Short mmCIF file of C-alpha atoms in Angstrom, two decimals:
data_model
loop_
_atom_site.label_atom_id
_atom_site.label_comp_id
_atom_site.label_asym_id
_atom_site.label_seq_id
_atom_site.Cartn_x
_atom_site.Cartn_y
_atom_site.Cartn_z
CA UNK W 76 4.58 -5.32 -79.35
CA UNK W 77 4.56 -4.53 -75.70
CA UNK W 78 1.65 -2.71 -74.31
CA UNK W 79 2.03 -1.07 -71.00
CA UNK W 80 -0.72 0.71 -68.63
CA UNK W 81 -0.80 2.98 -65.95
CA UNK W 82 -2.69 1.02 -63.02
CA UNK W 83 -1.75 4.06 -60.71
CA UNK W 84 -4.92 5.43 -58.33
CA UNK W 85 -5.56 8.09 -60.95
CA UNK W 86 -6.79 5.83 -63.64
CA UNK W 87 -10.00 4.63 -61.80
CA UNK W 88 -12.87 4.93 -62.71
CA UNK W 89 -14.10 6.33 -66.05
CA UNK W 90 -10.09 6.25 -67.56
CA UNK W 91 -9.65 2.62 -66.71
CA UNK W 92 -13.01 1.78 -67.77
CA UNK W 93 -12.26 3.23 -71.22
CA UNK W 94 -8.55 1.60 -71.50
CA UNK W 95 -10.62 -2.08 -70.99
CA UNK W 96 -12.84 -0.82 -74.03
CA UNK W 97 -9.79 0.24 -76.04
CA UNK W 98 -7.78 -3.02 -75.55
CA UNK W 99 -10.56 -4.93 -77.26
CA UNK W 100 -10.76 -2.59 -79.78
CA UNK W 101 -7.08 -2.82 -80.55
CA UNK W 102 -7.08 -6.63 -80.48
CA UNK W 103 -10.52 -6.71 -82.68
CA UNK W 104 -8.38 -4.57 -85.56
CA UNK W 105 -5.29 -6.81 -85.46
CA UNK W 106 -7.28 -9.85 -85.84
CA UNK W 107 -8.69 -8.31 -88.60
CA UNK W 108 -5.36 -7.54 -90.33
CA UNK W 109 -4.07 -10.85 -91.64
CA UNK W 110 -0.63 -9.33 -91.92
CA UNK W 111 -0.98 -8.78 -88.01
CA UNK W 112 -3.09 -11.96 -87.19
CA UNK W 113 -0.15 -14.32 -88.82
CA UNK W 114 3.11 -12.59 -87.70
CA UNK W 115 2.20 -10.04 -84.06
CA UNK W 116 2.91 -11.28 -80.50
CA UNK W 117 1.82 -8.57 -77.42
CA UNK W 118 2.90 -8.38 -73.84
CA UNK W 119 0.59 -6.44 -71.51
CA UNK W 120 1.78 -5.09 -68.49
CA UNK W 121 0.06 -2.48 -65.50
CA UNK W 122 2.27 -0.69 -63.47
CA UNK W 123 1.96 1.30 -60.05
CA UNK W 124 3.86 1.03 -56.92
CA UNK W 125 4.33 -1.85 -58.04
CA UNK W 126 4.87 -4.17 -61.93
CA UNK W 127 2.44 -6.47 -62.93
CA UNK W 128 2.18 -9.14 -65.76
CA UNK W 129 -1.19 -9.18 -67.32
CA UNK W 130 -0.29 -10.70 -69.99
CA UNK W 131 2.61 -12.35 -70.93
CA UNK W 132 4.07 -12.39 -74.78
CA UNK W 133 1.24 -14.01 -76.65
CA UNK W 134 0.25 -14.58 -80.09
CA UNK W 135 -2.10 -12.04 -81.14
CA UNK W 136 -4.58 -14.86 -82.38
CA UNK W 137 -4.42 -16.67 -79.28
CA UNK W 138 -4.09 -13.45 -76.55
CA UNK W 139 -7.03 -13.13 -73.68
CA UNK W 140 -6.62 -9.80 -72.10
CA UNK W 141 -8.49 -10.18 -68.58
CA UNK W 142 -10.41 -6.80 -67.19
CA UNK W 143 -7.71 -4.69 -66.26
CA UNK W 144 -8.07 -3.39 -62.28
CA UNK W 145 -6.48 -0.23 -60.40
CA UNK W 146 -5.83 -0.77 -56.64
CA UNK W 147 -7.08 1.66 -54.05
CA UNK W 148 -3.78 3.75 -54.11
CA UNK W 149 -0.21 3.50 -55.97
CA UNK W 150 1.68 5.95 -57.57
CA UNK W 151 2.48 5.82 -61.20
CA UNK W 152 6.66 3.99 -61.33
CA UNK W 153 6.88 4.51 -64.91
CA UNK W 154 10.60 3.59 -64.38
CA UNK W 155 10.71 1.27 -62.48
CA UNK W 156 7.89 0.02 -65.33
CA UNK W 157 10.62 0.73 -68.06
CA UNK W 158 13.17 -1.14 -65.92
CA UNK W 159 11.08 -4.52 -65.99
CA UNK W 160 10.59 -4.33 -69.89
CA UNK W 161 13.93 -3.99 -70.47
CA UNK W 162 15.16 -6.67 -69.10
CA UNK W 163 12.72 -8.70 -70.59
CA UNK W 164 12.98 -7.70 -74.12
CA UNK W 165 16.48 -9.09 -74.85
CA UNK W 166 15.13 -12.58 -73.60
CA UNK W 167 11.91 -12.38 -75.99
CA UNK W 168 12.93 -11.00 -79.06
CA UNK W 169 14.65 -13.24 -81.23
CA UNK W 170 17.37 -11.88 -83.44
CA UNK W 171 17.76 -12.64 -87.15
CA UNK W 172 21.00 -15.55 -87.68
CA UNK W 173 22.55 -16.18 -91.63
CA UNK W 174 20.09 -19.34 -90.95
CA UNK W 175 16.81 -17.71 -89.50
CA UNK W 176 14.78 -14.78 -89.55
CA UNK W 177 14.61 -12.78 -86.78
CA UNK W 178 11.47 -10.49 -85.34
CA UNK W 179 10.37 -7.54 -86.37
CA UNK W 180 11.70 -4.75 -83.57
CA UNK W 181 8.89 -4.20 -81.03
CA UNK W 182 6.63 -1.58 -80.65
CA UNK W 183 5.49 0.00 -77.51
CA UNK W 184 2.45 1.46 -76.63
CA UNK W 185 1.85 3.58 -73.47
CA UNK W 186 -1.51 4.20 -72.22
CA UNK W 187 -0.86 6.88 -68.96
CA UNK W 188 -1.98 10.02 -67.51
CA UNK W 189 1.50 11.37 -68.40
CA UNK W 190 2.57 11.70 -64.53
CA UNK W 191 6.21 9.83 -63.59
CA UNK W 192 7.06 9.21 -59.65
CA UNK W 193 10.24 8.13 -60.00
CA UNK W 194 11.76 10.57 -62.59
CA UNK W 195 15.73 9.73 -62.09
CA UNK W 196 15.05 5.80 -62.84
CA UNK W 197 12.34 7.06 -65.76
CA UNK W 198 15.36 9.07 -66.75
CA UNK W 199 18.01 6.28 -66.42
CA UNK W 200 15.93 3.26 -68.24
CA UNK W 201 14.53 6.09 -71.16
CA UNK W 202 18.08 5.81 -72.32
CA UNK W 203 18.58 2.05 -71.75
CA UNK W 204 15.02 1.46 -73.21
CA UNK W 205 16.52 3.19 -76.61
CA UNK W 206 19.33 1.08 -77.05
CA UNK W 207 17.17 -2.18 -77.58
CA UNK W 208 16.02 -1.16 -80.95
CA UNK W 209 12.08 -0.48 -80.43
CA UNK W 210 10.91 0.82 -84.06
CA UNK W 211 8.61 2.98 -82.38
CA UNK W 212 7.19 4.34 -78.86
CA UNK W 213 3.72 5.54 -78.75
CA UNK W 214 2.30 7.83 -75.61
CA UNK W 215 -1.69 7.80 -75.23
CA UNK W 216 -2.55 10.20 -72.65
CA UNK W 217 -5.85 9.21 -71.30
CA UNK W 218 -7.91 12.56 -70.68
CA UNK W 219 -7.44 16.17 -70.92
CA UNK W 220 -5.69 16.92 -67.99
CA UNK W 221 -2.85 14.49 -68.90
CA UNK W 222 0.28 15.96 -69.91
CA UNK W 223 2.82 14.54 -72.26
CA UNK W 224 5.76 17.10 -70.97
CA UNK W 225 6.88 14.10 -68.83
CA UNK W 226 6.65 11.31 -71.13
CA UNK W 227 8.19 12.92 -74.48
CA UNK W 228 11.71 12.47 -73.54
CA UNK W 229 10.97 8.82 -73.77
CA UNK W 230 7.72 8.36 -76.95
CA UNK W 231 8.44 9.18 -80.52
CA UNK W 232 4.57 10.49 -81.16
CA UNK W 233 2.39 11.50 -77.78
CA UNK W 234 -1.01 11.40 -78.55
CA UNK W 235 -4.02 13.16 -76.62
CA UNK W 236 -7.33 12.82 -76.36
CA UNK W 237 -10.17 15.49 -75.72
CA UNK W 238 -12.39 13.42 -74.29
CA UNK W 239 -11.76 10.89 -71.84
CA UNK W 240 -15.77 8.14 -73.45
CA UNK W 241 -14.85 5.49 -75.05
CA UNK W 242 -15.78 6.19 -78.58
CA UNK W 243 -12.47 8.34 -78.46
CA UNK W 244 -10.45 6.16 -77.16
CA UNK W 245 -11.94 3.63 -80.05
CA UNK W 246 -10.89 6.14 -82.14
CA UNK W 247 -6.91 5.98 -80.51
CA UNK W 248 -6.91 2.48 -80.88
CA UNK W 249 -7.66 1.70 -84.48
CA UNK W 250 -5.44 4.55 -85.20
CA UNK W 251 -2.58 2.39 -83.42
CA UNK W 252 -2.95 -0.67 -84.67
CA UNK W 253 -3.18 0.81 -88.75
CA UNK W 254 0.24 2.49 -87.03
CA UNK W 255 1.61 -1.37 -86.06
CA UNK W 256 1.01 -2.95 -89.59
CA UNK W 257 2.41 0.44 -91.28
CA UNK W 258 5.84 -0.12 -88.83
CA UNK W 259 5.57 -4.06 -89.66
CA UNK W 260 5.07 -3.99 -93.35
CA UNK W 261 7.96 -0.93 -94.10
CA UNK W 262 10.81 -0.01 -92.69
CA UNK W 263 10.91 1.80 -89.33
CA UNK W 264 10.68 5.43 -89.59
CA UNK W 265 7.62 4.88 -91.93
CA UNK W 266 5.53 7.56 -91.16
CA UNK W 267 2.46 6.97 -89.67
CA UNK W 268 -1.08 7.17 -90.35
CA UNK W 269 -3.13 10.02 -90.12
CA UNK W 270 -4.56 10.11 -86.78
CA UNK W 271 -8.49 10.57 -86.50
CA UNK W 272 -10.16 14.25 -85.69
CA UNK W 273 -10.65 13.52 -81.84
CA UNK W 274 -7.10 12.90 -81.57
CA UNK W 275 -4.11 15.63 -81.01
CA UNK W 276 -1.11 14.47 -81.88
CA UNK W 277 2.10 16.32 -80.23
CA UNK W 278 5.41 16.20 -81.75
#
């Protein structure tokens, strides 16, 4: 699973401060799943002006996730963010052979305030991104003035929080990662848990 994180000026403070809270949370339910724990690798990346590796594809049992910073400034290159996954995903995943088993397809997981600054590459690598065989895309918007219009041409489910504290975005993240070991234990297009009360989920 890849998880990727808007590091973009607008995510300091409070929403950044909540994302740190909610990566634990998600990495504290995974270890607890033994289905997750034995077979999930995850890939953390920030993006602003610029991509970032913050972590790269690590076992879940073995991941360290260090405090996750925004810089001063940066707008949010969701493309060009897209455009670095992609062309690592065809290099990390390994395929299934008549003599091995391959991976499960990946999962991503978004965490943004729904804004894109480079829309035509967003655009261009949306497509690309759905030709490498992701079982499912998941947009967390991280407060209530975030807007999923942006992001839905690329995320299967958008979810929203009402609140930006980090007992929601708790909330979010347990409902994710019961959403990871439904995709890993049944076929993709399972459908998905139902997501918590402080959640909206948009369609």
């Amino acid at each position: 699973m890849y998880l990727l994180i808007d590091r973009s000026a607008s995510m300091r403070g409070e929403p950044i401060a909540s994302v740190n809270n909610a990566v634990r949370v998600l990495l504290g339910a995974l270890r607890q799943d033994p289905y997750a724990l034995e077979t999930a690798h995850m890939s953390v990346l920030g993006y602003a002006r610029e991509v970032t590796e913050i972590v790269p594809l690590t076992p879940i049992d073995m991941i360290q996730v260090p405090e996750i910073t925004v810089p001063r400034s940066g707008p949010p290159h969701l493309g060009l963010a897209l455009e670095t996954l992609a062309g690592r995903v065809p290099g990390e995943l390994r395929r299934g052979t008549a003599d091995r088993k391959g991976d499960w397809s990946p999962s991503l997981i978004l965490m943004t305030r729904g804004r894109v600054a480079d829309p035509h590459l967003f655009v261009a690598q949306t497509r690309h991104l759905r030709t490498l065989g992701f079982s499912q895309i998941i947009g967390c918007l991280t407060g209530p003035n975030g807007t999923g219009e942006d992001i839905g041409l690329l995320c299967d489910h958008v979810v929203a929080l009402d609140t930006m504290d980090s007992a929601g975005f708790s909330s979010l993240f347990r409902w994710v990662s019961s959403s990871i070991a439904t995709v890993g234990r049944q076929a993709p297009g399972a459908p998905l848990p139902v997501p918590p009360r402080e959640i909206r989920l948009d369609l």
